[in-house]
Short mmCIF file of C-alpha atoms in Angstrom, two decimals:
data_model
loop_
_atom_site.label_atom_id
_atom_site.label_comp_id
_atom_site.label_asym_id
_atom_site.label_seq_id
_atom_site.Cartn_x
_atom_site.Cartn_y
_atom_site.Cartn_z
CA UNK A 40 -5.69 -3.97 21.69
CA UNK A 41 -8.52 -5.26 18.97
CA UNK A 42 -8.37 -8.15 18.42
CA UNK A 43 -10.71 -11.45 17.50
CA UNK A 44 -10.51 -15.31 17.19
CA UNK A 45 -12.90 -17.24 15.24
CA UNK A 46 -13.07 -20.92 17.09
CA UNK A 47 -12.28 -23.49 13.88
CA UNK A 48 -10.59 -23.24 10.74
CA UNK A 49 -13.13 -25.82 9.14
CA UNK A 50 -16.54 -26.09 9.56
CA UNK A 51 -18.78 -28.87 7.55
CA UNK A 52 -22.26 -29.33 7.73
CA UNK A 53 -24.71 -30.87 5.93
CA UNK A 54 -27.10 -29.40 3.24
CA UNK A 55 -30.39 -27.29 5.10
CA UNK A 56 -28.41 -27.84 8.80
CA UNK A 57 -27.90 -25.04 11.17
CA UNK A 58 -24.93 -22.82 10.41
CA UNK A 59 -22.75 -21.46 13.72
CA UNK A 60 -19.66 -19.95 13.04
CA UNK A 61 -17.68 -18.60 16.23
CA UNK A 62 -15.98 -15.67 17.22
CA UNK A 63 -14.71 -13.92 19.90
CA UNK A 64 -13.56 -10.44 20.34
CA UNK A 65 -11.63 -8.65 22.49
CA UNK A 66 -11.36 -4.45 22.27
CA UNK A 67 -10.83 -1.49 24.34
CA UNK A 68 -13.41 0.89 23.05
CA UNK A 69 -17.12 -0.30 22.33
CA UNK A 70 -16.41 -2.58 19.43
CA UNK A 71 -18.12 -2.30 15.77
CA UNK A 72 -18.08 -5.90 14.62
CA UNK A 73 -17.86 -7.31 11.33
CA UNK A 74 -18.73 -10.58 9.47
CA UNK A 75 -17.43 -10.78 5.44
CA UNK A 76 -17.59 -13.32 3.27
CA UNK A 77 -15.24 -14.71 0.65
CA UNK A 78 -16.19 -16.87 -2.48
CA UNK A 79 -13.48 -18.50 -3.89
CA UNK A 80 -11.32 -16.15 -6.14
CA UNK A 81 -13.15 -13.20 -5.31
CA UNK A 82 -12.47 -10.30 -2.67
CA UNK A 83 -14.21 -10.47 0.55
CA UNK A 84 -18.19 -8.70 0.72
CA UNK A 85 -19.72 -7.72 3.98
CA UNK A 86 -22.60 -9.94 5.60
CA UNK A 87 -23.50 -7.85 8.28
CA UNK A 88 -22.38 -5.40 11.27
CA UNK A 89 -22.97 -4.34 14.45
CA UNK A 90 -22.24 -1.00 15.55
CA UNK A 91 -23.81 -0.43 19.12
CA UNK A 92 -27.45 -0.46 17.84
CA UNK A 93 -29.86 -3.90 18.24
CA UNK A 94 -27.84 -6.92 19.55
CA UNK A 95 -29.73 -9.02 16.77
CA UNK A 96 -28.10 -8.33 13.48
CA UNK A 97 -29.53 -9.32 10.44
CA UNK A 98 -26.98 -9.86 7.22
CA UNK A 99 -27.94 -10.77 3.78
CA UNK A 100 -28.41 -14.37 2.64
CA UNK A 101 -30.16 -15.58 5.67
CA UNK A 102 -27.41 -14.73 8.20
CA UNK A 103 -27.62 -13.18 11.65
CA UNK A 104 -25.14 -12.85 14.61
CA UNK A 105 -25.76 -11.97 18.25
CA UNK A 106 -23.76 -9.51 19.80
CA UNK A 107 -23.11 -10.53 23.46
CA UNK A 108 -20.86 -8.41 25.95
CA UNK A 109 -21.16 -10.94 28.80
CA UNK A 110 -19.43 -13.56 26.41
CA UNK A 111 -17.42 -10.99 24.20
CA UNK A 112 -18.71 -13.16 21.16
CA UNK A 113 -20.44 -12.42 17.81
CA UNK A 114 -20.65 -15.51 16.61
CA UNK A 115 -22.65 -16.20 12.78
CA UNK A 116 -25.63 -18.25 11.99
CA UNK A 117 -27.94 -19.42 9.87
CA UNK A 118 -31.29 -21.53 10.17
CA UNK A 119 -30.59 -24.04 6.87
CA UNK A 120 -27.66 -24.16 5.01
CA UNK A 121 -27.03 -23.87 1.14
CA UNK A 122 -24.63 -25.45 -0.95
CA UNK A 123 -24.39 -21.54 -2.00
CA UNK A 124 -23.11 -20.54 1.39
CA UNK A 125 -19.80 -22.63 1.04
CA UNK A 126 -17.04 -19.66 1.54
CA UNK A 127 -14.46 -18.66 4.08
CA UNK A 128 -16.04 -16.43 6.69
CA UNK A 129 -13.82 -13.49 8.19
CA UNK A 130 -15.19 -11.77 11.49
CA UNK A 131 -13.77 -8.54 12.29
CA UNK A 132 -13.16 -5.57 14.91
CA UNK A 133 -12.59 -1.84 14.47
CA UNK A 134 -9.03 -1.69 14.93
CA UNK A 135 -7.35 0.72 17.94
CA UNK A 136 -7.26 3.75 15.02
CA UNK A 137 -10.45 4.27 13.79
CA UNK A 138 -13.65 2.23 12.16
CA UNK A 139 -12.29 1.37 9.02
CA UNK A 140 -8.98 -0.21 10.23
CA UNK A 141 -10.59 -3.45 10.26
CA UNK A 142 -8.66 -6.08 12.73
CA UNK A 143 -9.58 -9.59 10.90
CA UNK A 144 -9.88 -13.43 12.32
CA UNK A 145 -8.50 -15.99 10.91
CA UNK A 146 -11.17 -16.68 8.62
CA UNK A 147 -13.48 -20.25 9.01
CA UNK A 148 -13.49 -22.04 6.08
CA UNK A 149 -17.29 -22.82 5.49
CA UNK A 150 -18.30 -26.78 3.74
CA UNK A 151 -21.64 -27.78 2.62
CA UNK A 152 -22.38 -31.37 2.19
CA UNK A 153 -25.39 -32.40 0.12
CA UNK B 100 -20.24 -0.90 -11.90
CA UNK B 101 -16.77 -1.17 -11.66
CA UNK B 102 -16.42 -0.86 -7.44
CA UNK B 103 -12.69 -1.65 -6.38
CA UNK B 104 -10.57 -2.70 -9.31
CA UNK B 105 -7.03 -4.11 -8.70
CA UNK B 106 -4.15 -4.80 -11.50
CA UNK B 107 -2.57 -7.34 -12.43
CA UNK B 108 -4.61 -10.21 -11.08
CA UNK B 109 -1.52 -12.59 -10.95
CA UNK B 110 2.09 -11.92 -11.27
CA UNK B 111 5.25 -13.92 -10.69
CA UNK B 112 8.70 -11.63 -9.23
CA UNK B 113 12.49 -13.17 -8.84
CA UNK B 114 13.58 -12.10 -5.21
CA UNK B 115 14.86 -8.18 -5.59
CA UNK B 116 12.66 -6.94 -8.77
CA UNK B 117 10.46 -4.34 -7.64
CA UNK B 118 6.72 -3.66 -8.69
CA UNK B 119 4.12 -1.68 -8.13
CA UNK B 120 0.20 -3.38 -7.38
CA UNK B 121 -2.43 -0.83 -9.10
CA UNK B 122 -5.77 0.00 -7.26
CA UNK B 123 -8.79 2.22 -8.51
CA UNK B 124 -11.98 2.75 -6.70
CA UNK B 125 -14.89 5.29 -8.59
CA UNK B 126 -16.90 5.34 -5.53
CA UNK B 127 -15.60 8.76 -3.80
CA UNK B 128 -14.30 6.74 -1.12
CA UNK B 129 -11.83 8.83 1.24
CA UNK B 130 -10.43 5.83 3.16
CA UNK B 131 -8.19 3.50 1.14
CA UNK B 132 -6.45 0.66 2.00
CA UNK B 133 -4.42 -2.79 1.33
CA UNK B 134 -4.30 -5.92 3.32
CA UNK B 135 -2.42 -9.33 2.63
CA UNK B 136 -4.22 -12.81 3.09
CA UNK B 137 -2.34 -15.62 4.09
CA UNK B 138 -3.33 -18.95 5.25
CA UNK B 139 -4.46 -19.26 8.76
CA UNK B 140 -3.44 -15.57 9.18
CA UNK B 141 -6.72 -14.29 8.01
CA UNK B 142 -6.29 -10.45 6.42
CA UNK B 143 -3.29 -8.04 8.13
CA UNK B 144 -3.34 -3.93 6.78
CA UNK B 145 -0.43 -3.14 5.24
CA UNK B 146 -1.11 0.77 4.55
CA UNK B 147 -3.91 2.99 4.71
CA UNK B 148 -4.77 6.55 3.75
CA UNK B 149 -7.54 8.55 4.90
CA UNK B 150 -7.54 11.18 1.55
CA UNK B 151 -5.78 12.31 -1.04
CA UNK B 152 -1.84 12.80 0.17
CA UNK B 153 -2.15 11.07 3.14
CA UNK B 154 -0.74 7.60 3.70
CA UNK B 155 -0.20 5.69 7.33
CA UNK B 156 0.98 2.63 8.01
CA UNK B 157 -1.03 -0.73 9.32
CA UNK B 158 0.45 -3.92 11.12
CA UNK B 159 2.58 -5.02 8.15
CA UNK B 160 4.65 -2.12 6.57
CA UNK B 161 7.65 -3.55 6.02
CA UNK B 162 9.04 -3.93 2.36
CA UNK B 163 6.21 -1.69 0.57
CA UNK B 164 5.56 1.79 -0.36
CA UNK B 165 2.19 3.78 -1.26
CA UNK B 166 1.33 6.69 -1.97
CA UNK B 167 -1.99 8.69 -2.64
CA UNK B 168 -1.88 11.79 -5.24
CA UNK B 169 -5.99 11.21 -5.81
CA UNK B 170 -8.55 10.19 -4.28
CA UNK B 171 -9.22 7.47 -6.80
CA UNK B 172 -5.90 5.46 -6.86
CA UNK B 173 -3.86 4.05 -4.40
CA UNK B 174 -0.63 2.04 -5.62
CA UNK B 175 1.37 -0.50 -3.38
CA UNK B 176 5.05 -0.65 -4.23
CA UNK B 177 7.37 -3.54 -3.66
CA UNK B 178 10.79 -1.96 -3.62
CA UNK B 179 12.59 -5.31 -3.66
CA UNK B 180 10.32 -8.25 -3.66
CA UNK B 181 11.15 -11.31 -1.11
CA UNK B 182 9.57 -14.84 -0.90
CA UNK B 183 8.17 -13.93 2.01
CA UNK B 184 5.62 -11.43 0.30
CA UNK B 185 4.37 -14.39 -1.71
CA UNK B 186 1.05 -13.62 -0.76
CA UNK B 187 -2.69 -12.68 -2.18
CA UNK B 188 -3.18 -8.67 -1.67
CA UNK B 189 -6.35 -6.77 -1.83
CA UNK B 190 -7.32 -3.10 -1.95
CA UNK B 191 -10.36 -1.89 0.23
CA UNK B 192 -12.03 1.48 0.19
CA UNK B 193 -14.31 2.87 2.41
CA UNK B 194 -16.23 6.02 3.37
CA UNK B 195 -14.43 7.89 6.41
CA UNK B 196 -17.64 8.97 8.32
CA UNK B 197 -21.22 7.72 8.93
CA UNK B 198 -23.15 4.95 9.12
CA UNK B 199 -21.32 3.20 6.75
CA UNK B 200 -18.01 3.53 8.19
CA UNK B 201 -16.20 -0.31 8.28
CA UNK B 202 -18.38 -1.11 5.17
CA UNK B 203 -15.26 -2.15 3.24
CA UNK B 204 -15.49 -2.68 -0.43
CA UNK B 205 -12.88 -5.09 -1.70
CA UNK B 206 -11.01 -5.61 -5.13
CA UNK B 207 -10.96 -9.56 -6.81
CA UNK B 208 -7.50 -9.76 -5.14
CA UNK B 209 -3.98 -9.67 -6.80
CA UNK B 210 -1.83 -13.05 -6.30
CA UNK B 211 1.73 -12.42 -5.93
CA UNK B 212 4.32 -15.42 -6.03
CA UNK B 213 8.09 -14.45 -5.41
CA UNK B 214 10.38 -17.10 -6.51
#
């Protein structure tokens, strides 16, 4: 089954510090992985995918993740951080019934301290 | 620009009153969907539909109802609400095929407390 865990609810780090947010995935078919964001009060916007092409993904805002089978991990970062980029992050796997049955993490809870 | 546009934004239910969560989408989006986001759970489907007249269920079915009679709107019913749907729900649509399959488009969210 698809499923993925992001590693920490919370993440805090300081103003223009590297952002790494984690997640692991586990799936049955090649996955298509998902990261979305959510600003508080609004619905959640896609950052970036990967769906069997480059390993390298590059999102908007300055994000990137790395696709890596050996690991089964996708995890998020980001060279300098931005008070902006405070949000909860989702990752996310195609679930077992097609691509757009999105199986979601837990979400990471992102903090930016000036 | 309107995108994925979900009504009411907040309501408040007494356990057994029914109601029914509105969601329009004017992108042409086949695939149509609506999730619940609780703490720590992250988001869990609660119905789908691929087109017009056809509806599936996700991982949390229980207690709600949809239907699909165009490809614009896709309602989630409560048939009798219950604390334990106190949650935050949001509509996503999607194209069905291509390169932007997965690309879900989200709603603002509707916040549902059940006293």
């Amino acid at each position: 089954a698809q499923s993925v865990t992001q590693l920490g609810s919370h993440v805090s780090v300081s103003e223009g510090a590297l952002v790494l947010l984690r997640c692991n995935y586990s799936s049955s078919v090649p996955p298509y992985l998902f990261w979305y964001v959510q600003y508080p009060n609004q619905g959640l916007q896609l950052l970036l995918k990967y769906t069997s092409a480059a390993t390298l993904v590059k999102g908007i805002n300055g994000f990137e993740a790395e696709f890596k089978k050996s690991e089964t991990s996708f995890h998020l970062t980001k060279p300098s951080a931005h008070m902006s980029d405070a949000a909860e992050y989702f990752c996310a796997v195609r679930g077992p019934k097609g691509a757009q049955k999105l199986v979601f993490g837990q979400g990471t809870r992102l903090t930016i301290n000036p | 620009n309107a995108g994925v546009t979900q009504t009411p934004k907040f309501q408040v239910l007494k356990t057994g009153q029914s109601m029914t969560l509105q969601c329009a989408q004017d992108m042409n989006h086949e695939y149509m969907s609506w999730y619940r986001q609780d703490p720590g759970m992250g988001l869990r489907l609660i119905h789908y539909s691929v087109g017009a007249g056809i509806t599936d269920q996700g991982e949390v079915p229980n207690g709600y109802n949809v239907s699909r009679s165009t490809t614009e709107d896709f309602p989630l019913r409560l048939l009798s609400a219950a604390p334990s749907q106190t949650s935050v729900y949001f509509c996503a649509s999607s194209y069905s095929a291509g390169v932007n399959t997965g690309e879900l488009f989200f709603g603002e969210g509707s916040r549902l407390t059940v006293l």
